[in-house]
Amino acid sequence: MFERYDWREDELLARASKDASRKLVCSYLERPQELRWGRPVEELGVRDEVKEALRRLGIRRLFLHQERALELVLRGVNTFLVSGTGTGKTEAFLIPILNDVVERPFEGVRALLMYPTKALARDQLKRVERMVAPFFGVRAVVYDGDTPRRVRKQVHASPPPILITNPDMVHVSLQVSEEFRRIVRAVRYVVLDDAHAYSGVFGAHVAYVLRRLRRFIEGEPVYIATSATIGNPREFIEGLVGREFEVVEAGSGKRGEVVHTFVKPLGRSRLMETVSLARLCQEAGLKCLIFADSHRVVEMVKTVGEKYGVSIEVHRAGLRPEERAEIEEKLRSGELLTVAATPTLELGIDVGDLD
């Protein structure tokens, strides 16, 4: 829930308001929402090996929305889980998938996990690997444009139970790779994480990719989608996938208070205002992200920052994978305080204690 916030009692915003070249139009406080708990792990309808793995990971009980999504997927129902960042959406779809693949780890690709961006897919790989590690033969592999040819050949020769990719890679691979078309035949689960990104022209493209993919899968797969909170979840996901869905909604689930402030620059450009706000955050020792909608703008933010002594790194498509990974790790560790990014960092990448 939102309520008006008195920025004069906030040290950072009070400092910002003293600059005559900007106006703080208004501030709102968003308070955290408590998530409801579901049943203990021991009472879930999954294999004992999966229960034991969850306990070893420190998971003793699921949230109610995770439990409801789990039950639907186990019944073979297409499921759309709508909840905020950090509410356990990944665990909600991985648990039923693991329950399936631990029984048949060498029967090819059982789950195709599709993420909107390569950066998000590779970030989520770490979480997936943490959950599949206890199970013999269960592997998760990223298959995208940055995957070396050697690794792709290994995937074709010995398909992992869980393949992590993105819609554009599926689009290209269905056209040019007979080996890819072969390994997706056994797919039982198609996961669309952060599905709210699939809107507009990109969404239309993904909708057609999903329909083409379905032609190569033997049998009808179970579709699992996750999303941040949106206003029309059923209409959105059924239009995207072309199948009926059950919707599970959980709310935002934010764990801390969030202050939303609208700032109007008066005596300088928006670009200079952005750099000025970044300087304020850095002086207070706060990690922050700056989002822009193009490569050109984020590079301009970095250039202007350098000119005025504000250290800003750029995260965008077109950088080498190792460069993006280095920036993410520096931000996560606190070595780097400010990153200017295109939507490559917008979709739920874990950057730790972001301020």
XYZ file of C-alpha atoms in Angstrom:
355
model
C 0.000 0.000 0.000
C 1.126 3.549 -0.744
C 1.059 6.530 1.602
C 2.455 10.030 1.388
C 6.048 10.325 2.555
C 7.584 13.412 4.186
C 10.899 13.686 2.358
C 12.069 16.351 4.811
C 12.604 13.567 7.357
C 14.724 11.556 4.890
C 18.416 12.492 5.022
C 19.127 11.835 1.334
C 15.995 13.525 -0.001
C 16.395 16.477 2.373
C 19.878 17.046 0.934
C 18.522 16.713 -2.596
C 15.817 19.302 -1.926
C 18.379 21.966 -1.015
C 19.581 22.153 -4.608
C 17.732 25.022 -6.321
C 18.184 23.326 -9.702
C 15.694 20.589 -8.886
C 12.210 20.258 -7.409
C 10.975 17.251 -5.455
C 7.412 17.032 -6.727
C 6.113 14.326 -4.387
C 7.153 11.206 -2.455
C 5.245 8.052 -1.596
C 6.127 5.240 0.793
C 5.359 1.652 -0.200
C 5.296 -0.602 2.835
C 6.220 -4.302 2.707
C 3.482 -6.918 2.397
C 3.589 -10.130 4.370
C 3.230 -13.348 2.388
C 1.057 -16.168 3.727
C 2.700 -19.464 4.626
C 1.654 -22.815 3.208
C 2.301 -26.363 4.413
C 5.620 -27.764 5.671
C 7.851 -29.510 3.142
C 7.047 -32.909 4.707
C 3.397 -32.562 3.649
C 4.041 -31.733 -0.021
C 3.010 -34.247 -2.659
C 6.515 -34.712 -4.085
C 9.139 -37.452 -3.953
C 11.087 -37.985 -0.714
C 14.368 -37.139 -2.468
C 12.982 -33.716 -3.397
C 11.786 -33.095 0.166
C 15.213 -33.983 1.520
C 16.922 -31.672 -0.986
C 14.650 -28.797 0.040
C 15.441 -29.372 3.711
C 19.178 -29.344 2.961
C 18.697 -25.988 1.239
C 17.050 -24.642 4.398
C 13.523 -24.658 2.939
C 11.201 -25.949 5.673
C 7.913 -24.529 4.458
C 6.598 -23.031 1.219
C 4.634 -19.854 0.850
C 0.973 -20.415 0.047
C 1.319 -19.174 -3.541
C 4.260 -21.547 -4.119
C 2.247 -24.463 -2.766
C -0.772 -23.659 -4.957
C 1.410 -23.348 -8.081
C 3.197 -26.610 -7.224
C -0.077 -28.518 -6.894
C -1.388 -27.208 -10.210
C 1.785 -28.091 -12.126
C 1.883 -31.587 -10.589
C -1.643 -32.070 -11.964
C -0.489 -30.999 -15.436
C -2.325 -27.658 -15.388
C -0.885 -24.657 -17.230
C -0.042 -22.216 -14.435
C 0.645 -18.477 -14.307
C 2.239 -17.329 -11.027
C 1.981 -13.579 -10.491
C 3.966 -12.153 -7.576
C 6.671 -9.659 -6.723
C 10.439 -9.977 -6.974
C 12.016 -12.148 -4.294
C 8.858 -14.141 -3.502
C 10.175 -17.545 -4.582
C 8.767 -17.878 -8.074
C 11.820 -19.861 -9.234
C 11.389 -22.471 -6.496
C 7.672 -22.722 -7.283
C 8.278 -24.005 -10.807
C 11.558 -25.855 -10.157
C 10.176 -28.158 -7.449
C 7.587 -29.900 -9.688
C 10.117 -30.052 -12.540
C 12.695 -31.701 -10.264
C 10.038 -34.105 -9.045
C 9.727 -35.249 -12.661
C 13.362 -35.264 -13.811
C 14.879 -37.068 -10.806
C 12.948 -40.106 -11.984
C 14.200 -39.820 -15.573
C 17.451 -37.792 -15.627
C 18.725 -39.315 -18.866
C 15.644 -38.995 -21.080
C 16.654 -35.751 -22.780
C 15.405 -32.221 -22.240
C 12.336 -32.354 -19.975
C 12.149 -28.647 -19.108
C 12.820 -25.664 -21.363
C 13.306 -22.519 -19.258
C 12.990 -19.345 -21.317
C 14.101 -15.942 -20.007
C 13.686 -12.579 -21.794
C 17.430 -11.797 -21.762
C 20.730 -13.650 -21.738
C 21.840 -11.779 -18.616
C 18.793 -12.909 -16.659
C 19.138 -16.507 -17.877
C 22.753 -16.720 -16.751
C 21.954 -15.093 -13.422
C 19.176 -17.605 -12.772
C 21.461 -20.526 -13.702
C 23.165 -20.164 -10.312
C 19.863 -20.598 -8.479
C 18.842 -23.541 -10.644
C 22.208 -25.263 -10.134
C 21.891 -24.842 -6.373
C 18.623 -26.786 -6.435
C 19.622 -29.539 -8.892
C 23.061 -30.191 -7.339
C 21.885 -32.939 -4.920
C 20.466 -35.106 -7.726
C 22.642 -37.512 -9.699
C 22.425 -36.958 -13.453
C 20.276 -33.828 -13.225
C 21.967 -30.979 -15.077
C 20.995 -27.471 -16.104
C 22.778 -25.862 -19.056
C 22.483 -22.413 -20.631
C 21.939 -22.519 -24.401
C 22.157 -19.056 -25.966
C 24.186 -16.943 -28.369
C 27.094 -16.798 -25.908
C 27.270 -20.587 -25.489
C 30.514 -21.898 -27.088
C 30.109 -24.224 -30.059
C 31.803 -26.987 -28.072
C 29.160 -26.781 -25.328
C 26.342 -26.738 -27.887
C 27.654 -29.965 -29.391
C 27.727 -31.505 -25.923
C 24.117 -30.445 -25.384
C 23.094 -32.033 -28.691
C 24.970 -35.250 -27.930
C 23.846 -35.553 -24.291
C 20.811 -33.315 -23.671
C 20.458 -32.073 -20.077
C 17.097 -32.459 -18.316
C 16.877 -28.666 -17.903
C 17.804 -26.314 -20.758
C 17.923 -22.563 -20.064
C 17.549 -20.260 -23.055
C 15.736 -17.225 -24.466
C 13.049 -16.755 -27.149
C 15.448 -15.438 -29.800
C 17.723 -18.471 -29.440
C 14.733 -20.797 -29.754
C 13.569 -18.830 -32.804
C 16.911 -19.200 -34.586
C 17.595 -22.765 -33.477
C 14.242 -24.054 -34.700
C 15.114 -22.698 -38.142
C 18.738 -23.749 -38.553
C 19.473 -26.589 -36.136
C 18.126 -30.070 -36.765
C 19.841 -31.174 -33.535
C 17.894 -28.589 -31.519
C 14.596 -29.634 -33.087
C 15.442 -33.219 -32.117
C 16.305 -32.534 -28.463
C 13.145 -30.511 -27.766
C 10.829 -33.340 -28.807
C 10.747 -34.775 -25.269
C 10.069 -31.437 -23.550
C 7.395 -31.797 -20.867
C 7.567 -28.319 -19.320
C 7.949 -24.915 -20.980
C 8.715 -22.166 -18.461
C 8.327 -18.453 -19.264
C 9.957 -16.551 -16.427
C 9.331 -12.793 -16.204
C 6.586 -13.194 -18.797
C 5.435 -9.573 -18.317
C 8.372 -8.608 -20.571
C 6.617 -10.236 -23.526
C 4.428 -7.335 -24.580
C 4.159 -5.243 -27.733
C 6.126 -6.302 -30.815
C 8.460 -8.496 -28.739
C 5.435 -10.243 -27.234
C 3.962 -10.930 -30.678
C 7.298 -12.417 -31.767
C 7.433 -14.668 -28.685
C 3.824 -15.780 -29.210
C 4.704 -17.058 -32.687
C 7.923 -18.692 -31.411
C 5.875 -20.629 -28.828
C 3.438 -21.814 -31.481
C 6.258 -22.965 -33.742
C 7.984 -24.704 -30.842
C 4.799 -26.616 -30.058
C 4.882 -28.219 -33.515
C 8.173 -29.958 -32.683
C 7.243 -31.187 -29.185
C 5.807 -34.688 -28.996
C 2.700 -34.419 -26.849
C 1.205 -31.395 -25.118
C 3.644 -29.660 -22.725
C 2.721 -28.060 -19.420
C 3.255 -24.289 -19.554
C 4.464 -22.484 -16.436
C 4.749 -18.702 -16.503
C 5.779 -16.200 -13.849
C 5.395 -12.456 -13.753
C 5.498 -9.353 -11.647
C 2.083 -7.962 -10.773
C 0.030 -7.027 -13.845
C -3.590 -5.946 -14.201
C -4.952 -8.570 -16.599
C -2.953 -11.767 -15.960
C -5.325 -14.337 -17.480
C -6.030 -12.373 -20.645
C -2.324 -11.599 -21.044
C -0.920 -15.124 -20.665
C -3.642 -16.923 -22.615
C -3.154 -14.513 -25.497
C 0.607 -15.015 -25.383
C 0.655 -18.827 -25.232
C -2.646 -19.701 -26.873
C -3.689 -22.084 -24.073
C -5.943 -21.879 -21.008
C -4.235 -21.105 -17.686
C -4.916 -21.132 -13.971
C -3.666 -17.910 -12.341
C -2.060 -17.819 -8.876
C -1.583 -14.310 -7.453
C 0.487 -13.491 -4.368
C 0.960 -9.714 -4.184
C 4.245 -7.818 -4.229
C 5.869 -9.503 -1.237
C 8.400 -6.702 -0.812
C 10.583 -7.230 2.247
C 11.523 -3.636 2.898
C 10.059 -0.164 2.597
C 10.376 1.510 -0.805
C 10.286 5.275 -1.304
C 9.043 6.529 -4.682
C 10.054 10.128 -5.430
C 9.294 12.210 -8.504
C 12.030 14.748 -9.272
C 11.766 17.650 -11.719
C 15.033 19.243 -12.941
C 14.752 23.022 -13.148
C 18.147 24.482 -13.946
C 19.735 21.556 -15.883
C 18.988 18.783 -18.319
C 17.557 15.409 -17.303
C 20.927 13.855 -18.104
C 22.754 16.207 -15.740
C 20.059 15.675 -13.113
C 20.587 11.907 -13.343
C 24.323 12.266 -12.764
C 23.708 14.717 -9.915
C 21.376 12.237 -8.173
C 23.926 9.460 -8.696
C 26.560 11.640 -6.999
C 24.238 12.156 -4.016
C 23.737 8.403 -3.686
C 27.456 7.697 -3.951
C 28.306 10.296 -1.317
C 25.848 8.521 0.992
C 27.411 5.135 0.159
C 24.237 3.863 -1.537
C 24.075 1.383 -4.422
C 21.835 2.543 -7.232
C 20.742 1.600 -10.725
C 20.028 4.090 -13.505
C 17.725 2.772 -16.228
C 17.559 4.181 -19.752
C 15.967 2.888 -22.934
C 18.975 2.836 -25.278
C 22.698 2.082 -25.500
C 23.353 5.693 -26.470
C 21.754 7.177 -23.364
C 23.498 4.888 -20.842
C 26.856 5.580 -22.506
C 26.112 9.324 -22.301
C 25.322 8.956 -18.574
C 28.670 7.250 -18.047
C 30.552 9.876 -20.077
C 28.962 12.818 -18.261
C 29.576 11.079 -14.939
C 33.274 10.685 -15.718
C 33.471 14.360 -16.644
C 32.124 15.371 -13.215
C 33.968 12.764 -11.179
C 31.054 10.326 -10.709
C 32.043 6.701 -11.339
C 29.323 4.926 -13.349
C 29.611 1.623 -15.216
C 27.389 0.525 -18.088
C 25.452 -2.759 -18.368
C 23.851 -3.353 -21.771
C 23.488 -5.813 -24.600
C 26.531 -5.898 -26.858
C 29.046 -6.230 -24.031
C 30.982 -9.475 -23.784
C 29.424 -11.966 -21.320
C 32.453 -11.767 -19.034
C 32.179 -7.944 -18.948
C 28.519 -8.086 -17.908
C 29.275 -10.757 -15.295
C 32.114 -8.657 -13.853
C 29.882 -5.596 -13.501
C 27.118 -7.654 -11.828
C 29.593 -9.138 -9.348
C 31.125 -5.740 -8.521
C 27.666 -4.308 -7.875
C 26.701 -7.326 -5.781
C 29.881 -7.093 -3.666
C 29.711 -3.319 -3.160
C 32.918 -2.591 -5.075
C 30.749 -0.686 -7.559
C 27.964 1.663 -6.418
C 26.320 2.901 -9.613
C 25.352 1.138 -12.850
C 23.584 2.668 -15.836
C 21.665 -0.067 -17.641
C 19.308 -0.766 -20.481
C 16.602 -3.375 -19.675
C 19.342 -6.063 -19.463
C 19.347 -5.496 -15.663
C 15.643 -4.735 -15.319
C 14.265 -8.262 -15.060
C 14.972 -9.567 -11.603
C 18.736 -10.141 -11.612
C 19.972 -10.657 -8.060
C 22.194 -7.693 -7.184
C 21.939 -8.183 -3.438
C 21.367 -5.248 -1.105
C 20.415 -2.617 -3.666
C 19.534 0.708 -2.055
